[in-house]
Amino acid sequence: MGPMSGPYVIRGSVSLPEAELMWRFSRSSGPGGQHVNTSDSQVELRFDLANTEALPPVWKERALERLASRLVDGVVSVRASEHRSQWRNREMAATRLAALLAEATAPPPRPRRATKIPRGINERRLREKKQRSQTKRGRSGEGWG
């Protein structure tokens, strides 16, 4: 098995620290042929988010807060078992972890600025509503007899 395909970038110059990744391999669940009972192709990748030095402190705080429901003792874990080859599953797991951390460390969105609806637009809307109600009232057939 050759080296993994490069560092997995989270965002900017920050990438997953290879030394802090904990890999675990097990047999994938589900149906399979003769090959399935012998190959440990399911990959579980664990990353100690609480004790890592690889992330900027601000990012780390954000990630710990946003991933709180997924953490077990400050460790986040990702599983991959789609592919038959352990190699591809490793790639998947690492990519997933990087994406998860990228999302969890993203800066919060800018607060929405409240804007006022222009008076003309509001008046036009009310006019159209009145017009519409007149049209519908005309359909009731009252006063025809």
JSON list of C-alpha atoms in Angstrom, two decimals:
[
{"chain": "A", "resi": 1, "resn": "MET", "atom": "CA", "xyz": [0.00, 0.00, 0.00]},
{"chain": "A", "resi": 2, "resn": "GLY", "atom": "CA", "xyz": [1.50, 3.33, -1.09]},
{"chain": "A", "resi": 3, "resn": "PRO", "atom": "CA", "xyz": [1.20, 6.64, 0.74]},
{"chain": "A", "resi": 4, "resn": "MET", "atom": "CA", "xyz": [-2.22, 8.23, 1.17]},
{"chain": "A", "resi": 5, "resn": "SER", "atom": "CA", "xyz": [-3.06, 10.76, -1.48]},
{"chain": "A", "resi": 6, "resn": "GLY", "atom": "CA", "xyz": [-1.70, 13.92, 0.04]},
{"chain": "A", "resi": 7, "resn": "PRO", "atom": "CA", "xyz": [-2.80, 15.83, 3.11]},
{"chain": "A", "resi": 8, "resn": "TYR", "atom": "CA", "xyz": [-6.54, 16.27, 3.46]},
{"chain": "A", "resi": 9, "resn": "VAL", "atom": "CA", "xyz": [-7.09, 20.00, 3.54]},
{"chain": "A", "resi": 10, "resn": "ILE", "atom": "CA", "xyz": [-9.78, 21.27, 5.85]},
{"chain": "A", "resi": 11, "resn": "ARG", "atom": "CA", "xyz": [-9.60, 24.92, 4.81]},
{"chain": "A", "resi": 12, "resn": "GLY", "atom": "CA", "xyz": [-6.81, 27.25, 3.77]},
{"chain": "A", "resi": 13, "resn": "SER", "atom": "CA", "xyz": [-3.48, 26.00, 5.05]},
{"chain": "A", "resi": 14, "resn": "VAL", "atom": "CA", "xyz": [-4.97, 23.75, 7.74]},
{"chain": "A", "resi": 15, "resn": "SER", "atom": "CA", "xyz": [-5.13, 20.05, 6.97]},
{"chain": "A", "resi": 16, "resn": "LEU", "atom": "CA", "xyz": [-5.82, 16.82, 8.87]},
{"chain": "A", "resi": 17, "resn": "PRO", "atom": "CA", "xyz": [-2.76, 15.92, 10.96]},
{"chain": "A", "resi": 18, "resn": "GLU", "atom": "CA", "xyz": [-1.74, 12.44, 9.76]},
{"chain": "A", "resi": 19, "resn": "ALA", "atom": "CA", "xyz": [-0.20, 11.60, 13.15]},
{"chain": "A", "resi": 20, "resn": "GLU", "atom": "CA", "xyz": [-3.43, 12.28, 15.06]},
{"chain": "A", "resi": 21, "resn": "LEU", "atom": "CA", "xyz": [-5.68, 10.09, 12.93]},
{"chain": "A", "resi": 22, "resn": "MET", "atom": "CA", "xyz": [-6.68, 6.78, 14.50]},
{"chain": "A", "resi": 23, "resn": "TRP", "atom": "CA", "xyz": [-7.67, 4.10, 12.01]},
{"chain": "A", "resi": 24, "resn": "ARG", "atom": "CA", "xyz": [-9.66, 0.99, 12.75]},
{"chain": "A", "resi": 25, "resn": "PHE", "atom": "CA", "xyz": [-10.54, -1.68, 10.23]},
{"chain": "A", "resi": 26, "resn": "SER", "atom": "CA", "xyz": [-13.30, -4.23, 10.51]},
{"chain": "A", "resi": 27, "resn": "ARG", "atom": "CA", "xyz": [-15.44, -6.38, 8.30]},
{"chain": "A", "resi": 28, "resn": "SER", "atom": "CA", "xyz": [-18.20, -4.58, 6.50]},
{"chain": "A", "resi": 29, "resn": "SER", "atom": "CA", "xyz": [-21.73, -5.64, 7.30]},
{"chain": "A", "resi": 30, "resn": "GLY", "atom": "CA", "xyz": [-24.25, -6.68, 4.67]},
{"chain": "A", "resi": 31, "resn": "PRO", "atom": "CA", "xyz": [-24.29, -9.39, 2.04]},
{"chain": "A", "resi": 32, "resn": "GLY", "atom": "CA", "xyz": [-21.23, -10.43, 0.11]},
{"chain": "A", "resi": 33, "resn": "GLY", "atom": "CA", "xyz": [-19.47, -13.24, -1.65]},
{"chain": "A", "resi": 34, "resn": "GLN", "atom": "CA", "xyz": [-16.54, -15.46, -0.69]},
{"chain": "A", "resi": 35, "resn": "HIS", "atom": "CA", "xyz": [-14.31, -12.43, -0.26]},
{"chain": "A", "resi": 36, "resn": "VAL", "atom": "CA", "xyz": [-16.42, -10.65, 2.35]},
{"chain": "A", "resi": 37, "resn": "ASN", "atom": "CA", "xyz": [-15.63, -12.71, 5.42]},
{"chain": "A", "resi": 38, "resn": "THR", "atom": "CA", "xyz": [-11.90, -12.35, 5.09]},
{"chain": "A", "resi": 39, "resn": "SER", "atom": "CA", "xyz": [-11.36, -8.70, 4.22]},
{"chain": "A", "resi": 40, "resn": "ASP", "atom": "CA", "xyz": [-11.44, -5.88, 6.74]},
{"chain": "A", "resi": 41, "resn": "SER", "atom": "CA", "xyz": [-12.72, -3.30, 4.31]},
{"chain": "A", "resi": 42, "resn": "GLN", "atom": "CA", "xyz": [-14.85, -1.17, 6.65]},
{"chain": "A", "resi": 43, "resn": "VAL", "atom": "CA", "xyz": [-12.86, 1.78, 7.90]},
{"chain": "A", "resi": 44, "resn": "GLU", "atom": "CA", "xyz": [-13.46, 3.80, 11.03]},
{"chain": "A", "resi": 45, "resn": "LEU", "atom": "CA", "xyz": [-11.43, 6.96, 11.32]},
{"chain": "A", "resi": 46, "resn": "ARG", "atom": "CA", "xyz": [-11.23, 8.67, 14.70]},
{"chain": "A", "resi": 47, "resn": "PHE", "atom": "CA", "xyz": [-9.84, 12.11, 15.46]},
{"chain": "A", "resi": 48, "resn": "ASP", "atom": "CA", "xyz": [-9.32, 13.52, 18.95]},
{"chain": "A", "resi": 49, "resn": "LEU", "atom": "CA", "xyz": [-10.86, 16.94, 18.49]},
{"chain": "A", "resi": 50, "resn": "ALA", "atom": "CA", "xyz": [-10.62, 17.92, 22.14]},
{"chain": "A", "resi": 51, "resn": "ASN", "atom": "CA", "xyz": [-6.84, 17.43, 22.39]},
{"chain": "A", "resi": 52, "resn": "THR", "atom": "CA", "xyz": [-5.63, 18.38, 18.93]},
{"chain": "A", "resi": 53, "resn": "GLU", "atom": "CA", "xyz": [-3.13, 21.16, 18.35]},
{"chain": "A", "resi": 54, "resn": "ALA", "atom": "CA", "xyz": [-3.60, 21.11, 14.59]},
{"chain": "A", "resi": 55, "resn": "LEU", "atom": "CA", "xyz": [-6.60, 23.45, 14.52]},
{"chain": "A", "resi": 56, "resn": "PRO", "atom": "CA", "xyz": [-6.55, 27.15, 15.40]},
{"chain": "A", "resi": 57, "resn": "PRO", "atom": "CA", "xyz": [-8.14, 27.61, 18.86]},
{"chain": "A", "resi": 58, "resn": "VAL", "atom": "CA", "xyz": [-11.12, 29.53, 17.47]},
{"chain": "A", "resi": 59, "resn": "TRP", "atom": "CA", "xyz": [-11.88, 26.74, 14.98]},
{"chain": "A", "resi": 60, "resn": "LYS", "atom": "CA", "xyz": [-11.48, 24.12, 17.67]},
{"chain": "A", "resi": 61, "resn": "GLU", "atom": "CA", "xyz": [-14.01, 25.86, 19.92]},
{"chain": "A", "resi": 62, "resn": "ARG", "atom": "CA", "xyz": [-16.48, 26.17, 17.06]},
{"chain": "A", "resi": 63, "resn": "ALA", "atom": "CA", "xyz": [-16.06, 22.53, 16.06]},
{"chain": "A", "resi": 64, "resn": "LEU", "atom": "CA", "xyz": [-16.43, 21.24, 19.63]},
{"chain": "A", "resi": 65, "resn": "GLU", "atom": "CA", "xyz": [-19.63, 23.24, 19.99]},
{"chain": "A", "resi": 66, "resn": "ARG", "atom": "CA", "xyz": [-21.15, 22.26, 16.64]},
{"chain": "A", "resi": 67, "resn": "LEU", "atom": "CA", "xyz": [-20.19, 18.59, 16.75]},
{"chain": "A", "resi": 68, "resn": "ALA", "atom": "CA", "xyz": [-21.09, 18.14, 20.43]},
{"chain": "A", "resi": 69, "resn": "SER", "atom": "CA", "xyz": [-23.77, 15.55, 19.63]},
{"chain": "A", "resi": 70, "resn": "ARG", "atom": "CA", "xyz": [-21.31, 13.46, 17.58]},
{"chain": "A", "resi": 71, "resn": "LEU", "atom": "CA", "xyz": [-18.41, 13.49, 20.01]},
{"chain": "A", "resi": 72, "resn": "VAL", "atom": "CA", "xyz": [-17.54, 10.69, 22.39]},
{"chain": "A", "resi": 73, "resn": "ASP", "atom": "CA", "xyz": [-15.05, 11.99, 24.98]},
{"chain": "A", "resi": 74, "resn": "GLY", "atom": "CA", "xyz": [-13.98, 14.71, 22.56]},
{"chain": "A", "resi": 75, "resn": "VAL", "atom": "CA", "xyz": [-13.32, 12.23, 19.75]},
{"chain": "A", "resi": 76, "resn": "VAL", "atom": "CA", "xyz": [-15.16, 12.47, 16.44]},
{"chain": "A", "resi": 77, "resn": "SER", "atom": "CA", "xyz": [-15.43, 9.33, 14.34]},
{"chain": "A", "resi": 78, "resn": "VAL", "atom": "CA", "xyz": [-16.32, 8.71, 10.70]},
{"chain": "A", "resi": 79, "resn": "ARG", "atom": "CA", "xyz": [-17.13, 5.37, 9.05]},
{"chain": "A", "resi": 80, "resn": "ALA", "atom": "CA", "xyz": [-16.87, 4.27, 5.45]},
{"chain": "A", "resi": 81, "resn": "SER", "atom": "CA", "xyz": [-17.82, 0.91, 4.03]},
{"chain": "A", "resi": 82, "resn": "GLU", "atom": "CA", "xyz": [-19.21, 1.62, 0.55]},
{"chain": "A", "resi": 83, "resn": "HIS", "atom": "CA", "xyz": [-16.27, 0.27, -1.40]},
{"chain": "A", "resi": 84, "resn": "ARG", "atom": "CA", "xyz": [-14.88, -3.23, -1.49]},
{"chain": "A", "resi": 85, "resn": "SER", "atom": "CA", "xyz": [-11.34, -2.00, -1.21]},
{"chain": "A", "resi": 86, "resn": "GLN", "atom": "CA", "xyz": [-10.06, -0.83, 2.15]},
{"chain": "A", "resi": 87, "resn": "TRP", "atom": "CA", "xyz": [-7.93, 1.70, 0.33]},
{"chain": "A", "resi": 88, "resn": "ARG", "atom": "CA", "xyz": [-10.93, 3.48, -1.23]},
{"chain": "A", "resi": 89, "resn": "ASN", "atom": "CA", "xyz": [-12.78, 3.36, 2.07]},
{"chain": "A", "resi": 90, "resn": "ARG", "atom": "CA", "xyz": [-9.80, 5.01, 3.77]},
{"chain": "A", "resi": 91, "resn": "GLU", "atom": "CA", "xyz": [-9.88, 7.76, 1.18]},
{"chain": "A", "resi": 92, "resn": "MET", "atom": "CA", "xyz": [-13.63, 8.19, 1.71]},
{"chain": "A", "resi": 93, "resn": "ALA", "atom": "CA", "xyz": [-13.34, 8.35, 5.50]},
{"chain": "A", "resi": 94, "resn": "ALA", "atom": "CA", "xyz": [-10.53, 10.91, 5.42]},
{"chain": "A", "resi": 95, "resn": "THR", "atom": "CA", "xyz": [-12.35, 13.05, 2.87]},
{"chain": "A", "resi": 96, "resn": "ARG", "atom": "CA", "xyz": [-15.51, 12.88, 4.95]},
{"chain": "A", "resi": 97, "resn": "LEU", "atom": "CA", "xyz": [-13.72, 13.85, 8.14]},
{"chain": "A", "resi": 98, "resn": "ALA", "atom": "CA", "xyz": [-12.06, 16.80, 6.39]},
{"chain": "A", "resi": 99, "resn": "ALA", "atom": "CA", "xyz": [-15.43, 17.94, 5.03]},
{"chain": "A", "resi": 100, "resn": "LEU", "atom": "CA", "xyz": [-17.08, 17.53, 8.42]},
{"chain": "A", "resi": 101, "resn": "LEU", "atom": "CA", "xyz": [-14.39, 19.60, 10.12]},
{"chain": "A", "resi": 102, "resn": "ALA", "atom": "CA", "xyz": [-14.49, 22.20, 7.35]},
{"chain": "A", "resi": 103, "resn": "GLU", "atom": "CA", "xyz": [-18.20, 22.64, 7.92]},
{"chain": "A", "resi": 104, "resn": "ALA", "atom": "CA", "xyz": [-17.90, 22.64, 11.71]},
{"chain": "A", "resi": 105, "resn": "THR", "atom": "CA", "xyz": [-15.12, 25.24, 11.74]},
{"chain": "A", "resi": 106, "resn": "ALA", "atom": "CA", "xyz": [-16.66, 27.59, 9.17]},
{"chain": "A", "resi": 107, "resn": "PRO", "atom": "CA", "xyz": [-17.24, 31.12, 10.43]},
{"chain": "A", "resi": 108, "resn": "PRO", "atom": "CA", "xyz": [-20.84, 31.86, 11.36]},
{"chain": "A", "resi": 109, "resn": "PRO", "atom": "CA", "xyz": [-22.86, 33.53, 8.59]},
{"chain": "A", "resi": 110, "resn": "ARG", "atom": "CA", "xyz": [-23.26, 37.29, 8.65]},
{"chain": "A", "resi": 111, "resn": "PRO", "atom": "CA", "xyz": [-26.36, 38.39, 10.54]},
{"chain": "A", "resi": 112, "resn": "ARG", "atom": "CA", "xyz": [-29.26, 39.28, 8.27]},
{"chain": "A", "resi": 113, "resn": "ARG", "atom": "CA", "xyz": [-29.95, 42.95, 7.91]},
{"chain": "A", "resi": 114, "resn": "ALA", "atom": "CA", "xyz": [-33.60, 43.79, 8.21]},
{"chain": "A", "resi": 115, "resn": "THR", "atom": "CA", "xyz": [-34.80, 45.83, 5.26]},
{"chain": "A", "resi": 116, "resn": "LYS", "atom": "CA", "xyz": [-37.98, 47.79, 4.87]},
{"chain": "A", "resi": 117, "resn": "ILE", "atom": "CA", "xyz": [-40.40, 46.98, 2.08]},
{"chain": "A", "resi": 118, "resn": "PRO", "atom": "CA", "xyz": [-40.86, 50.06, -0.14]},
{"chain": "A", "resi": 119, "resn": "ARG", "atom": "CA", "xyz": [-44.27, 51.65, 0.30]},
{"chain": "A", "resi": 120, "resn": "GLY", "atom": "CA", "xyz": [-45.08, 51.50, -3.40]},
{"chain": "A", "resi": 121, "resn": "ILE", "atom": "CA", "xyz": [-44.60, 47.74, -3.50]},
{"chain": "A", "resi": 122, "resn": "ASN", "atom": "CA", "xyz": [-46.76, 47.23, -0.44]},
{"chain": "A", "resi": 123, "resn": "GLU", "atom": "CA", "xyz": [-49.54, 49.41, -1.86]},
{"chain": "A", "resi": 124, "resn": "ARG", "atom": "CA", "xyz": [-49.42, 47.57, -5.16]},
{"chain": "A", "resi": 125, "resn": "ARG", "atom": "CA", "xyz": [-49.73, 44.25, -3.33]},
{"chain": "A", "resi": 126, "resn": "LEU", "atom": "CA", "xyz": [-52.78, 45.46, -1.41]},
{"chain": "A", "resi": 127, "resn": "ARG", "atom": "CA", "xyz": [-54.37, 46.81, -4.61]},
{"chain": "A", "resi": 128, "resn": "GLU", "atom": "CA", "xyz": [-53.86, 43.46, -6.33]},
{"chain": "A", "resi": 129, "resn": "LYS", "atom": "CA", "xyz": [-55.35, 41.63, -3.36]},
{"chain": "A", "resi": 130, "resn": "LYS", "atom": "CA", "xyz": [-58.44, 43.84, -3.45]},
{"chain": "A", "resi": 131, "resn": "GLN", "atom": "CA", "xyz": [-58.78, 43.32, -7.18]},
{"chain": "A", "resi": 132, "resn": "ARG", "atom": "CA", "xyz": [-58.46, 39.56, -6.72]},
{"chain": "A", "resi": 133, "resn": "SER", "atom": "CA", "xyz": [-61.12, 39.49, -3.99]},
{"chain": "A", "resi": 134, "resn": "GLN", "atom": "CA", "xyz": [-63.49, 41.48, -6.20]},
{"chain": "A", "resi": 135, "resn": "THR", "atom": "CA", "xyz": [-62.97, 38.97, -9.02]},
{"chain": "A", "resi": 136, "resn": "LYS", "atom": "CA", "xyz": [-63.70, 36.08, -6.68]},
{"chain": "A", "resi": 137, "resn": "ARG", "atom": "CA", "xyz": [-66.74, 37.75, -5.16]},
{"chain": "A", "resi": 138, "resn": "GLY", "atom": "CA", "xyz": [-68.08, 38.21, -8.67]},
{"chain": "A", "resi": 139, "resn": "ARG", "atom": "CA", "xyz": [-67.98, 34.46, -9.15]},
{"chain": "A", "resi": 140, "resn": "SER", "atom": "CA", "xyz": [-70.32, 33.61, -6.29]},
{"chain": "A", "resi": 141, "resn": "GLY", "atom": "CA", "xyz": [-73.40, 34.20, -8.39]},
{"chain": "A", "resi": 142, "resn": "GLU", "atom": "CA", "xyz": [-75.22, 36.15, -5.66]},
{"chain": "A", "resi": 143, "resn": "GLY", "atom": "CA", "xyz": [-77.66, 38.89, -6.70]},
{"chain": "A", "resi": 144, "resn": "TRP", "atom": "CA", "xyz": [-78.48, 37.13, -9.95]},
{"chain": "A", "resi": 145, "resn": "GLY", "atom": "CA", "xyz": [-82.05, 36.40, -9.34]}
]
